[in-house]
mmCIF file with all atom_site columns, C-alpha atoms in Angstrom:
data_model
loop_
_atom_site.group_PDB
_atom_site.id
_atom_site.type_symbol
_atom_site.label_atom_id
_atom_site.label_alt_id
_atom_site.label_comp_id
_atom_site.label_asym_id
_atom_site.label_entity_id
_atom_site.label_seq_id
_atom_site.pdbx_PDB_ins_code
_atom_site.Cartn_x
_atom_site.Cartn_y
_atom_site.Cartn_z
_atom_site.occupancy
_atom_site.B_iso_or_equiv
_atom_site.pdbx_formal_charge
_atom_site.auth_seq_id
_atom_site.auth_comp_id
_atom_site.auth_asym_id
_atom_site.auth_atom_id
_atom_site.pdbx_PDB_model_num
ATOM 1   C CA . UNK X 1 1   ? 3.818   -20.683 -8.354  1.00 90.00 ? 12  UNK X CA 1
ATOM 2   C CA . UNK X 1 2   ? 4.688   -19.110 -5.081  1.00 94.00 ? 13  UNK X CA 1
ATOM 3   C CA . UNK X 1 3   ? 4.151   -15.999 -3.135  1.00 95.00 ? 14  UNK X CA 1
ATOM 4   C CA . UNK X 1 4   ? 7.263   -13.823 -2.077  1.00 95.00 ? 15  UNK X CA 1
ATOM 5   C CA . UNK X 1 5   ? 7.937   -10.803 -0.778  1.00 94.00 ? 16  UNK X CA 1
ATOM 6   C CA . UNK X 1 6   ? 11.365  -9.087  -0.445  1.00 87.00 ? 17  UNK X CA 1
ATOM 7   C CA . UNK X 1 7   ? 13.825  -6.756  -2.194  1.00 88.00 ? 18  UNK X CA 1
ATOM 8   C CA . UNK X 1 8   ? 14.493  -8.591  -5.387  1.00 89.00 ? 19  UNK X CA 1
ATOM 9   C CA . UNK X 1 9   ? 10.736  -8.456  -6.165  1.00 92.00 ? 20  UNK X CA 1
ATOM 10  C CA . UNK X 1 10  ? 11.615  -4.696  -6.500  1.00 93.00 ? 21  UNK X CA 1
ATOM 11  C CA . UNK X 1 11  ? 14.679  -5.112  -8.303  1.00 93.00 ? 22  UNK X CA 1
ATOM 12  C CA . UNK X 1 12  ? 12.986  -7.395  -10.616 1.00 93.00 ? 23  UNK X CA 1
ATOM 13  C CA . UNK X 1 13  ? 10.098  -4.464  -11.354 1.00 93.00 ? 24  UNK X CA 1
ATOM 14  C CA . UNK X 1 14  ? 12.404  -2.050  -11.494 1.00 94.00 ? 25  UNK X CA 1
ATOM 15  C CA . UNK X 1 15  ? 14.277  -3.574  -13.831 1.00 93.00 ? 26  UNK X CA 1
ATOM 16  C CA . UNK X 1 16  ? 11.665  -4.514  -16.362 1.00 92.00 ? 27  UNK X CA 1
ATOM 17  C CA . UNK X 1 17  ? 9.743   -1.044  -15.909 1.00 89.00 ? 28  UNK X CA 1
ATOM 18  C CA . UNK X 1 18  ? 12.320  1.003   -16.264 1.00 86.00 ? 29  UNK X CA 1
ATOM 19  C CA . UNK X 1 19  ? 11.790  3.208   -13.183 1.00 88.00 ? 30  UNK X CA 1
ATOM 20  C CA . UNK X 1 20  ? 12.678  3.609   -9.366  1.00 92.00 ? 31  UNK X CA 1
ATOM 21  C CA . UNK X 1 21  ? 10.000  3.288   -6.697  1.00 93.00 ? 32  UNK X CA 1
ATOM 22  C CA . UNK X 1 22  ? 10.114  5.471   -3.383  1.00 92.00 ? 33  UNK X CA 1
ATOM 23  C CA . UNK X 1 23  ? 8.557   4.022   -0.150  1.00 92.00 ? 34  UNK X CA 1
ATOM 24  C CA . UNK X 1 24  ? 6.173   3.806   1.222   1.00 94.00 ? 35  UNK X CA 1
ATOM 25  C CA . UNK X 1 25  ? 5.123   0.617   -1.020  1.00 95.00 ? 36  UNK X CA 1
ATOM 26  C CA . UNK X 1 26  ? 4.037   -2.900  -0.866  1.00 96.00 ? 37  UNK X CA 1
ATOM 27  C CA . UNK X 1 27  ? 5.584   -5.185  -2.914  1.00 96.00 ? 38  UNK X CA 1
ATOM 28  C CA . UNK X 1 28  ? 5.056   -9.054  -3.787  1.00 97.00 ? 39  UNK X CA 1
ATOM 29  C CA . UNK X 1 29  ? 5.175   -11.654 -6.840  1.00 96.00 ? 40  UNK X CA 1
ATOM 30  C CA . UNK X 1 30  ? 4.912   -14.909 -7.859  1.00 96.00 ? 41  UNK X CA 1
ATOM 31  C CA . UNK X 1 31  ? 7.728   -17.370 -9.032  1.00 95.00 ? 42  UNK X CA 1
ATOM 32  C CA . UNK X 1 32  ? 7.835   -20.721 -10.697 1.00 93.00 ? 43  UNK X CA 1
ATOM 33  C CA . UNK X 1 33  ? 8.905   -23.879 -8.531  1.00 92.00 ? 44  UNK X CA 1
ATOM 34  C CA . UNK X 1 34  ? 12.301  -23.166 -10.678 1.00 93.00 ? 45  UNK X CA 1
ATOM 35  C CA . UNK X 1 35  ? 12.549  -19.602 -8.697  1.00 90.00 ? 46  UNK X CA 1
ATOM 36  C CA . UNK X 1 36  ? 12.217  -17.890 -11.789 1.00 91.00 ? 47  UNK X CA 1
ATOM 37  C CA . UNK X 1 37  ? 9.922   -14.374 -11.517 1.00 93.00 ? 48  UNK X CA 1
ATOM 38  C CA . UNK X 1 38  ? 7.065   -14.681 -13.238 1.00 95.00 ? 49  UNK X CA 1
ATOM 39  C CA . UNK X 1 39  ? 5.471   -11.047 -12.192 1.00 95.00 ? 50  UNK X CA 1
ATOM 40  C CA . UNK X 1 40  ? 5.514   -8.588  -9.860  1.00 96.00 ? 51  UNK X CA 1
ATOM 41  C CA . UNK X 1 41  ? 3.319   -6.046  -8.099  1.00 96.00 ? 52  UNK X CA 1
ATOM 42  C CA . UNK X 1 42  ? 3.579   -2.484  -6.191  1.00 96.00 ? 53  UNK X CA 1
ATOM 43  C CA . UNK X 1 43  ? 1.319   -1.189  -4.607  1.00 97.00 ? 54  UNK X CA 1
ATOM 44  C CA . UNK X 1 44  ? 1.794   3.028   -3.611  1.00 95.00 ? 55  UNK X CA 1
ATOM 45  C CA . UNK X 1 45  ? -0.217  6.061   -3.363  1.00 95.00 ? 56  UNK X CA 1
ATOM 46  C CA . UNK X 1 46  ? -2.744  4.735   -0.980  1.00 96.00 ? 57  UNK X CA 1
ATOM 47  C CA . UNK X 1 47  ? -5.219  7.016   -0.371  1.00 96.00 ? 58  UNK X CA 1
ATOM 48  C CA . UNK X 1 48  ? -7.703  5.367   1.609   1.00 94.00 ? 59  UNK X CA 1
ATOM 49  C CA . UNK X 1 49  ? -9.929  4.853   -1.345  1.00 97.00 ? 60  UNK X CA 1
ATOM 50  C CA . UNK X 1 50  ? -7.501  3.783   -3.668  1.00 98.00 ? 61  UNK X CA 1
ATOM 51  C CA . UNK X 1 51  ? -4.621  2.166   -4.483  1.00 97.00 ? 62  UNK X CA 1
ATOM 52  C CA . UNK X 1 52  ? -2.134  2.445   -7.222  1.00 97.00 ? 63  UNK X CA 1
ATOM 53  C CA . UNK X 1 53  ? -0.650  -0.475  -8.807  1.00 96.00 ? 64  UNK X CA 1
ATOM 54  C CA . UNK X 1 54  ? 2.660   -0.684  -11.303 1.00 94.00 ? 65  UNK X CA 1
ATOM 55  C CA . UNK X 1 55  ? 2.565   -4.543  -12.415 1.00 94.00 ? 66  UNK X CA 1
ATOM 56  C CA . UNK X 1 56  ? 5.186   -6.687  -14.568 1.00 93.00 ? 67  UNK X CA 1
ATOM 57  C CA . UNK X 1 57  ? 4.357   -10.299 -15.755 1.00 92.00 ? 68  UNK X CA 1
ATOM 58  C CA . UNK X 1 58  ? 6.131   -13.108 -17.955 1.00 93.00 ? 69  UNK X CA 1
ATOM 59  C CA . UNK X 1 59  ? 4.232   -14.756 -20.661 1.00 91.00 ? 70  UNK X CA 1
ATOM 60  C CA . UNK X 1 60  ? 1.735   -16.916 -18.295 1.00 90.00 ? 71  UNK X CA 1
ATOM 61  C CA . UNK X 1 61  ? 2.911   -14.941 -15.357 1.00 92.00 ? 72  UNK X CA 1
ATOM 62  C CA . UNK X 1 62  ? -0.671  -13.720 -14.510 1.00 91.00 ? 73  UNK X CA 1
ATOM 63  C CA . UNK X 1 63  ? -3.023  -16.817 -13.347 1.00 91.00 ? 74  UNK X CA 1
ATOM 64  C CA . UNK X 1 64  ? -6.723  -16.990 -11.817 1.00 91.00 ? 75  UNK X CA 1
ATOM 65  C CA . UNK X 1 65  ? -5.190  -17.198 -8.529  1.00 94.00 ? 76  UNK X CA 1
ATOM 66  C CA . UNK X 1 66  ? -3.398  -14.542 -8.907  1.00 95.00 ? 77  UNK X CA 1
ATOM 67  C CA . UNK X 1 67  ? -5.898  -12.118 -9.853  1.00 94.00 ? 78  UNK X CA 1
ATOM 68  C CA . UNK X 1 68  ? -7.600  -13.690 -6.622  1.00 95.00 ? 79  UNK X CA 1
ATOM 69  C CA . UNK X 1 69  ? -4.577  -12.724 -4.655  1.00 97.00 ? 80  UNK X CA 1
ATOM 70  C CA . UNK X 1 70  ? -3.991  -9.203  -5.896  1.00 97.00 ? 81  UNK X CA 1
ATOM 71  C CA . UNK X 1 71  ? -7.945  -8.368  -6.000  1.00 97.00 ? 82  UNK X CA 1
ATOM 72  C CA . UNK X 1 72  ? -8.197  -9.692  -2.304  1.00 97.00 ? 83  UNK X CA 1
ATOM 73  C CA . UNK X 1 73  ? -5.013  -7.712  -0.950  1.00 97.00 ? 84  UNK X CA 1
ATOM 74  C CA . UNK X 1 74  ? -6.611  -4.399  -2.762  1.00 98.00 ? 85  UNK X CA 1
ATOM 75  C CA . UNK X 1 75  ? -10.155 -4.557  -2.150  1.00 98.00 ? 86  UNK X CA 1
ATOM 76  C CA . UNK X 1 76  ? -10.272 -6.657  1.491   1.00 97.00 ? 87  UNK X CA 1
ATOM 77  C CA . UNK X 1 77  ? -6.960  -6.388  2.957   1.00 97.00 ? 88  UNK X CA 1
ATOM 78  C CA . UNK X 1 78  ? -6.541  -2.876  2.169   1.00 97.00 ? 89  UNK X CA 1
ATOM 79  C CA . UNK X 1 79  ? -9.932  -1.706  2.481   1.00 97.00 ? 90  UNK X CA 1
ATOM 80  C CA . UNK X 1 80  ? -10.020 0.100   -1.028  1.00 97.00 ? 91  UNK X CA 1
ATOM 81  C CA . UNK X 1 81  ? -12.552 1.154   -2.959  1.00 97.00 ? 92  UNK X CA 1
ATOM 82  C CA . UNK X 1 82  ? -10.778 1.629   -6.124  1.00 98.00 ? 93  UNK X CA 1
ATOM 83  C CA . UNK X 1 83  ? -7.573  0.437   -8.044  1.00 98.00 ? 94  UNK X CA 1
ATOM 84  C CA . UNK X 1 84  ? -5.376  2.341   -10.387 1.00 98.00 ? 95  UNK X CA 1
ATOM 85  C CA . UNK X 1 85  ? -3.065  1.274   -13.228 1.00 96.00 ? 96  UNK X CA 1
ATOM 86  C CA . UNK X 1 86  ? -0.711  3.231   -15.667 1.00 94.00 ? 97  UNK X CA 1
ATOM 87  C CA . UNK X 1 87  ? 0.264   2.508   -18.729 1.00 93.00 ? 98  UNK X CA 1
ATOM 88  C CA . UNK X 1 88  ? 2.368   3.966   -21.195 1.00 92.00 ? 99  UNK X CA 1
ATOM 89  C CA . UNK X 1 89  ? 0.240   5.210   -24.286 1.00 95.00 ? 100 UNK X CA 1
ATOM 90  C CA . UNK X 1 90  ? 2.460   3.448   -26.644 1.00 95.00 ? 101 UNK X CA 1
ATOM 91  C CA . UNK X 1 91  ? 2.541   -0.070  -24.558 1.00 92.00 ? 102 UNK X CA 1
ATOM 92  C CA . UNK X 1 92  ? -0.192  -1.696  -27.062 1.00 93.00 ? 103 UNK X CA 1
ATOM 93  C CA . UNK X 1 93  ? -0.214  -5.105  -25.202 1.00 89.00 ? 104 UNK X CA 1
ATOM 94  C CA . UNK X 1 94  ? -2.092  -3.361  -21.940 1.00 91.00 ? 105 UNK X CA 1
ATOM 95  C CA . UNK X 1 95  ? -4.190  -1.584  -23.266 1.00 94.00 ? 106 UNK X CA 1
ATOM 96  C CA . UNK X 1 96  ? -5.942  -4.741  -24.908 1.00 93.00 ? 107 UNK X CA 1
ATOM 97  C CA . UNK X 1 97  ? -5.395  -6.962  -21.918 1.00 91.00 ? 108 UNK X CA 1
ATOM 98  C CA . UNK X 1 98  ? -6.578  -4.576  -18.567 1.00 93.00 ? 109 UNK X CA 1
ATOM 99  C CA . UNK X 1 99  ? -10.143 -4.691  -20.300 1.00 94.00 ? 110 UNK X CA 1
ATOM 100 C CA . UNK X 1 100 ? -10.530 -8.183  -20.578 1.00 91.00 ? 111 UNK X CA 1
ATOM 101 C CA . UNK X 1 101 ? -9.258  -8.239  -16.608 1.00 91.00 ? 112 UNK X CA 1
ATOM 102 C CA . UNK X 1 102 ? -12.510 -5.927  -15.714 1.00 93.00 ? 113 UNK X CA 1
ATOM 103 C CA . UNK X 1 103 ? -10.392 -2.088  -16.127 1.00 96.00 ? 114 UNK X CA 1
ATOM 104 C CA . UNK X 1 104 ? -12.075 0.756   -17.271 1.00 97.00 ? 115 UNK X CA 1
ATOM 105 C CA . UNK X 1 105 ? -10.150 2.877   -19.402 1.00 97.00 ? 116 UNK X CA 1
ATOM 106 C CA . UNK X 1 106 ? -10.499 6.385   -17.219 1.00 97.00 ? 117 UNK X CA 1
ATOM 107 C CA . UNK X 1 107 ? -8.463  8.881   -19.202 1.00 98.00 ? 118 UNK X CA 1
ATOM 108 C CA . UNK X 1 108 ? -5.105  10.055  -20.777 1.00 98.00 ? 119 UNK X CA 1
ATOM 109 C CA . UNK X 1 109 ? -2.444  12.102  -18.964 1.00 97.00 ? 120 UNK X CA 1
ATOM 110 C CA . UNK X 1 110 ? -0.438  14.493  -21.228 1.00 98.00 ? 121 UNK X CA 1
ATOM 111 C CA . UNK X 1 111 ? 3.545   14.054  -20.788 1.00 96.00 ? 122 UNK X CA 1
ATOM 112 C CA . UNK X 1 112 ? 3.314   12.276  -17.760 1.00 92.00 ? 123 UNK X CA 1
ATOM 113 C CA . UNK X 1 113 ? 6.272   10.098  -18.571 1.00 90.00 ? 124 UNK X CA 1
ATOM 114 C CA . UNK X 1 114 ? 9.306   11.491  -19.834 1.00 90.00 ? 125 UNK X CA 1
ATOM 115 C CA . UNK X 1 115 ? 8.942   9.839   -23.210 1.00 93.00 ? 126 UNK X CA 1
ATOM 116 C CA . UNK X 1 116 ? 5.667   9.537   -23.649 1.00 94.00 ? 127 UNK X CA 1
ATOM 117 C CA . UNK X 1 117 ? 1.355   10.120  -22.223 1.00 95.00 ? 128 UNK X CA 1
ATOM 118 C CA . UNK X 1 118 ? -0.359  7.849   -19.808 1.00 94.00 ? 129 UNK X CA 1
ATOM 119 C CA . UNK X 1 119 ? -3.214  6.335   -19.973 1.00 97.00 ? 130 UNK X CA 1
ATOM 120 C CA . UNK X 1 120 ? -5.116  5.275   -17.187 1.00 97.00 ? 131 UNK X CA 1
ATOM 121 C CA . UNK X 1 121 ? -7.790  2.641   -16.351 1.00 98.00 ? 132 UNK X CA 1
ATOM 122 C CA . UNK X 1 122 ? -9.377  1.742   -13.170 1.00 98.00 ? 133 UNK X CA 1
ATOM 123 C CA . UNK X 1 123 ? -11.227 -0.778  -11.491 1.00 97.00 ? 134 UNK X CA 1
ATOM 124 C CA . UNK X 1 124 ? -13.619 -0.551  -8.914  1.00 98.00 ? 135 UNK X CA 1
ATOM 125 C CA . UNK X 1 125 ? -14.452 -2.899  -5.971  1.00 97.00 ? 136 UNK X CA 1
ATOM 126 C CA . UNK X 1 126 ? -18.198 -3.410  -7.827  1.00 96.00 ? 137 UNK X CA 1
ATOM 127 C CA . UNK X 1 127 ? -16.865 -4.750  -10.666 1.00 94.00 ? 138 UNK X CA 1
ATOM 128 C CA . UNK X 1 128 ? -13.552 -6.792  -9.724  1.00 96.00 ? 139 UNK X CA 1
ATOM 129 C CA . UNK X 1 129 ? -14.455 -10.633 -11.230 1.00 94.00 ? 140 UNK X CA 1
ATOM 130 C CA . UNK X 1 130 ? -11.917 -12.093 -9.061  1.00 94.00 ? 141 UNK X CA 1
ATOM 131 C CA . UNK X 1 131 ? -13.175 -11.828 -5.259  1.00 92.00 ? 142 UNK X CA 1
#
């Protein structure tokens, strides 16, 4: 796989989330030696402290390296503390797989999508596996 960074990254995310995401951002993912997108990353809301990231991945999209690459950008490059992820309450298959990838479930926000909660996990610098 192979790093890239432009537009269709966020057309791809976009696309698969569902949703539209206002600058300022970064944005990169990772596709196959056939070009194909295998997932996709923004990163918004910086705070200083923290970072938010929305994430989409194929089947096998999300490797070692990475986790190496993402954990690096959030907690060295960007100087944060902290990292952020949303989920929809109903989307079963991330809330059993951001455990096992070292987030904490943090809490549950009421109607914060349209159609549904949110529940949200962090991970902090401390205990990121993958630097």
């Amino acid at each position: 796989m192979r790093l890239v960074e432009n537009e269709a990254i966020i057309d791809f995310i976009e696309n698969k989330l569902g949703t539209k995401f206002c600058p300022p951002y970064r944005a990169f993912g990772f596709v196959s030696d056939a070009n194909k997108p295998m997932c996709a990353f923004v990163f918004n809301d910086h705070t200083g402290a923290n970072l938010e990231m929305s994430v989409y991945a194929e089947p096998g999209g999300i490797t070692r390296g990475v986790l190496r690459y993402v954990a690096n950008y959030v907690f060295n490059t960007s100087k944060c503390r902290r990292l952020t992820v949303r989920t929809r309450k109903r989307n079963k298959r991330v809330l059993q797989i951001a455990p096992r990838y070292g987030f904490t479930y943090e809490s549950v926000m009421k109607h914060y999508y349209a159609d549904d909660d949110a529940v949200v996990f962090r991970m902090l610098r401390q205990d990121c596996g993958f630097l």
